[in-house]
PDB file of C-alpha atoms in Angstrom:
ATOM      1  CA  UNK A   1      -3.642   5.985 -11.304  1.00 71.00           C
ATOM      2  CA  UNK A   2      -0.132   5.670 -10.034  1.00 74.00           C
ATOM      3  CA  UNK A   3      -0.691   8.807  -8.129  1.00 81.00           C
ATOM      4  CA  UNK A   4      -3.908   7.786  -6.581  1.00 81.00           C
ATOM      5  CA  UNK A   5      -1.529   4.801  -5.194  1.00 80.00           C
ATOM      6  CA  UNK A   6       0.959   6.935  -4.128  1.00 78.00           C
ATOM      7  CA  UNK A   7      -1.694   9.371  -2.169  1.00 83.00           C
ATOM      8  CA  UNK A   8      -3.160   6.086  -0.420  1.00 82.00           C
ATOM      9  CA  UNK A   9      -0.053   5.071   1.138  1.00 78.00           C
ATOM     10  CA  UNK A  10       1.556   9.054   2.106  1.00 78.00           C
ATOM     11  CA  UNK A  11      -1.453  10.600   3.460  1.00 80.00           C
ATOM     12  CA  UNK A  12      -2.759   7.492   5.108  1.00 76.00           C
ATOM     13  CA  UNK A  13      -4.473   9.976   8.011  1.00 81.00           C
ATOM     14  CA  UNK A  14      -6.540  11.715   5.561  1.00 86.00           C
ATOM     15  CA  UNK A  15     -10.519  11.570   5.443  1.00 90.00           C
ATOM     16  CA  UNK A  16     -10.525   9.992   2.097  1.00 86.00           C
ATOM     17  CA  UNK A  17      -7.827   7.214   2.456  1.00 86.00           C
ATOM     18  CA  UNK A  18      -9.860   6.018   6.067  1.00 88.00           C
ATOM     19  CA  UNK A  19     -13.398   5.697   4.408  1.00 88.00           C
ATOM     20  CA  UNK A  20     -11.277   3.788   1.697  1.00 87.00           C
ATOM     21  CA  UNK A  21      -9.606   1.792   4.155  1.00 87.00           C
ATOM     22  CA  UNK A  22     -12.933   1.518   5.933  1.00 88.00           C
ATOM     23  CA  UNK A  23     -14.886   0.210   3.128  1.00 83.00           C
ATOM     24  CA  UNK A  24     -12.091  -2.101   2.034  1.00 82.00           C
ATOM     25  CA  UNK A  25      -9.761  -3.247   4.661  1.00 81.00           C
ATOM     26  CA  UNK A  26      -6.251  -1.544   6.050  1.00 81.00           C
ATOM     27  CA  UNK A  27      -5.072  -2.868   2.574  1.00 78.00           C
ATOM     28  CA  UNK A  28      -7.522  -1.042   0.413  1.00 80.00           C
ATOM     29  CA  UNK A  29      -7.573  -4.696  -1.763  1.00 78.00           C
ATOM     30  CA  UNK A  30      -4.186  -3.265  -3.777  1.00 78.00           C
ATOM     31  CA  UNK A  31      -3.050  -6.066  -5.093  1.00 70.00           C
ATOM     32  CA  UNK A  32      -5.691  -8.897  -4.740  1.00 72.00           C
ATOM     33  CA  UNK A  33      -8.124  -9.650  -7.221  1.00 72.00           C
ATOM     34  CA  UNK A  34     -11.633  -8.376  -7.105  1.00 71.00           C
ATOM     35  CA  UNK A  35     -15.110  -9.348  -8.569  1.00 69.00           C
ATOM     36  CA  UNK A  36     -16.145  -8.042 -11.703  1.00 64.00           C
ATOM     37  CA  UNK A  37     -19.221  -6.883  -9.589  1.00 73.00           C
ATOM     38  CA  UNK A  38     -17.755  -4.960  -7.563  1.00 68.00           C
ATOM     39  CA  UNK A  39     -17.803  -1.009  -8.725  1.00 75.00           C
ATOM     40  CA  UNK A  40     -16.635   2.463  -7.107  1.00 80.00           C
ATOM     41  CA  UNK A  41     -13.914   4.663  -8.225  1.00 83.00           C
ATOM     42  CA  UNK A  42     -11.252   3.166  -5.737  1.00 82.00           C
ATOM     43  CA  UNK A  43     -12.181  -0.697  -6.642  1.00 83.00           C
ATOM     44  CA  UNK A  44     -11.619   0.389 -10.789  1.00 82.00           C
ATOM     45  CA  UNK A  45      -8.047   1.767  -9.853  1.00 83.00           C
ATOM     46  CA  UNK A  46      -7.275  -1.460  -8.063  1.00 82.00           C
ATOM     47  CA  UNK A  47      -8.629  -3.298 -11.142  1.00 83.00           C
ATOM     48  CA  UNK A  48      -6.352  -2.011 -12.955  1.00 82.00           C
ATOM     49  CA  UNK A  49      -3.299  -2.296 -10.971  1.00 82.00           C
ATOM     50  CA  UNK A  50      -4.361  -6.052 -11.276  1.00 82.00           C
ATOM     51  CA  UNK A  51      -4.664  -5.793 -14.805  1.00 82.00           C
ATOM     52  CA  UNK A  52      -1.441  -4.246 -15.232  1.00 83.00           C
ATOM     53  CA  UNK A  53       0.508  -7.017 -13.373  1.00 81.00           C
ATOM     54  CA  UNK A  54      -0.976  -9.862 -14.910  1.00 84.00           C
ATOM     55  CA  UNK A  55       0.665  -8.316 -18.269  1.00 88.00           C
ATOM     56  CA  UNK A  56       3.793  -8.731 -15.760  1.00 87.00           C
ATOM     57  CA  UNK A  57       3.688  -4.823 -15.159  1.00 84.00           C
ATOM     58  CA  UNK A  58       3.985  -4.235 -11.482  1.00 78.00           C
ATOM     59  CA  UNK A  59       2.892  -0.774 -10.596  1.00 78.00           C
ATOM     60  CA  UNK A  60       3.726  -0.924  -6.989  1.00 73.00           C
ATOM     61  CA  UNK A  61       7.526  -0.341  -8.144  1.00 74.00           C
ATOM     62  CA  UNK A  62       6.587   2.783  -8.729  1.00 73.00           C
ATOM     63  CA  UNK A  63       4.997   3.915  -5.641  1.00 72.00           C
ATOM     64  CA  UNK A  64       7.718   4.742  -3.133  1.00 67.00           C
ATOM     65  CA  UNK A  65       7.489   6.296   0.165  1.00 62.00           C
ATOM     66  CA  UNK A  66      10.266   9.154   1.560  1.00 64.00           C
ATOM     67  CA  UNK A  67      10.734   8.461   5.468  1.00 63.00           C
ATOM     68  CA  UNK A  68      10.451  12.118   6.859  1.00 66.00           C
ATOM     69  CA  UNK A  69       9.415  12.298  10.331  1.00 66.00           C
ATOM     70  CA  UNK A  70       7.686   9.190  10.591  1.00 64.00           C
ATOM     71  CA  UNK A  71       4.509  10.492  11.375  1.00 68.00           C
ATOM     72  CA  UNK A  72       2.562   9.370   7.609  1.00 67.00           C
ATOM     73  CA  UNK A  73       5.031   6.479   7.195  1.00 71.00           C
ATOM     74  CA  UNK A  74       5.424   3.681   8.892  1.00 78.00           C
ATOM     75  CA  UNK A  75       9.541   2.050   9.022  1.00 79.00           C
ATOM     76  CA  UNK A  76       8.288  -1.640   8.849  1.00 82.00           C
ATOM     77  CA  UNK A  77       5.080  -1.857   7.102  1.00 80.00           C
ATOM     78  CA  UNK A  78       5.690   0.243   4.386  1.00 77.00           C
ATOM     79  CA  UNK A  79       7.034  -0.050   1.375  1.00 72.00           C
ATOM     80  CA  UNK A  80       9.971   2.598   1.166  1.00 72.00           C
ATOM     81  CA  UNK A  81      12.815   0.942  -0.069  1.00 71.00           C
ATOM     82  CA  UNK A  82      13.661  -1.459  -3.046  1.00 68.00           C
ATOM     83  CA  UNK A  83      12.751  -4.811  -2.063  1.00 70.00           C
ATOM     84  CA  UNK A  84       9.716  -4.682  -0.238  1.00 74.00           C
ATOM     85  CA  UNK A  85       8.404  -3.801   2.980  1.00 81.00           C
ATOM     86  CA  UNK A  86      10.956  -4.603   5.963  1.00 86.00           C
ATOM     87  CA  UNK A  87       9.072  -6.365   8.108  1.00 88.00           C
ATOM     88  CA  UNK A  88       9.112  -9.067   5.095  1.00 87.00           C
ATOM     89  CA  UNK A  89      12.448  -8.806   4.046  1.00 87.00           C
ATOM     90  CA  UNK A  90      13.365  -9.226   7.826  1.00 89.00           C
ATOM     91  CA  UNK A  91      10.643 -11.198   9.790  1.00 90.00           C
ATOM     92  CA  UNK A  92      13.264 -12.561  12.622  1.00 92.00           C
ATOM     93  CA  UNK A  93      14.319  -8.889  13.021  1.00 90.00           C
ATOM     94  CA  UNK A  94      11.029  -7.741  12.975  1.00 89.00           C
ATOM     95  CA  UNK A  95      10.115 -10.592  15.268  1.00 90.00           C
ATOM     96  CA  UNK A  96      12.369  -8.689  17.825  1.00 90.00           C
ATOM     97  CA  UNK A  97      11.692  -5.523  17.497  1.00 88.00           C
ATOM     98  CA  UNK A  98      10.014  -4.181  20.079  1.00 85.00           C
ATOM     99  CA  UNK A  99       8.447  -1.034  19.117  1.00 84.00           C
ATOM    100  CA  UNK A 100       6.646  -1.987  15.894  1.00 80.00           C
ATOM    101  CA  UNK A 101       4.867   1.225  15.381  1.00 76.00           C
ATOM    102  CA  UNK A 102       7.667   3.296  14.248  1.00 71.00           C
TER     103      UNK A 102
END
């Protein structure tokens, strides 16, 4: 499962992470809760990653992103350090940057 996670956020330009991100948003729902009537392979590893951190086990620690040459990872909206993504550790700094996309 962890894996999976991990693949959605490094090789966010492959074919199978857009249809995900088509179906379910730029988010692909990680992290929110989802009907129990929902069903598909992608929606029953986020279900899990929800079940996981309502037992106070939070998954998404162990999903971390190495910044290469910035072309899979984004410096502000992903989550590559400990603590978060930057542009919410840092909002005023974010605020004024000026080139977002890097």
């Amino acid at each position: 499962m962890i894996k999976w996670l991990w693949r959605f956020y490094a090789q966010n330009t492959s074919l199978w992470v857009r249809v995900v991100k088509a179906i379910h948003g730029e988010d692909g729902k990680v992290g929110r809760n989802i009907s129990s009537r929902s069903y598909s392979c992608w929606l029953n590893i986020v279900k899990d990653v929800s079940v996981l951190q309502a037992k106070r086990v939070n998954v998404m620690n162990y999903v971390r992103l190495k910044l290469g040459n910035g072309e899979s990872t984004s410096f502000w909206e992903d989550n590559w350090i400990n603590g978060g993504v930057l542009k919410d550790v840092f909002p005023r700094l974010y605020a004024l940057e000026m080139c977002k996309k890097v």
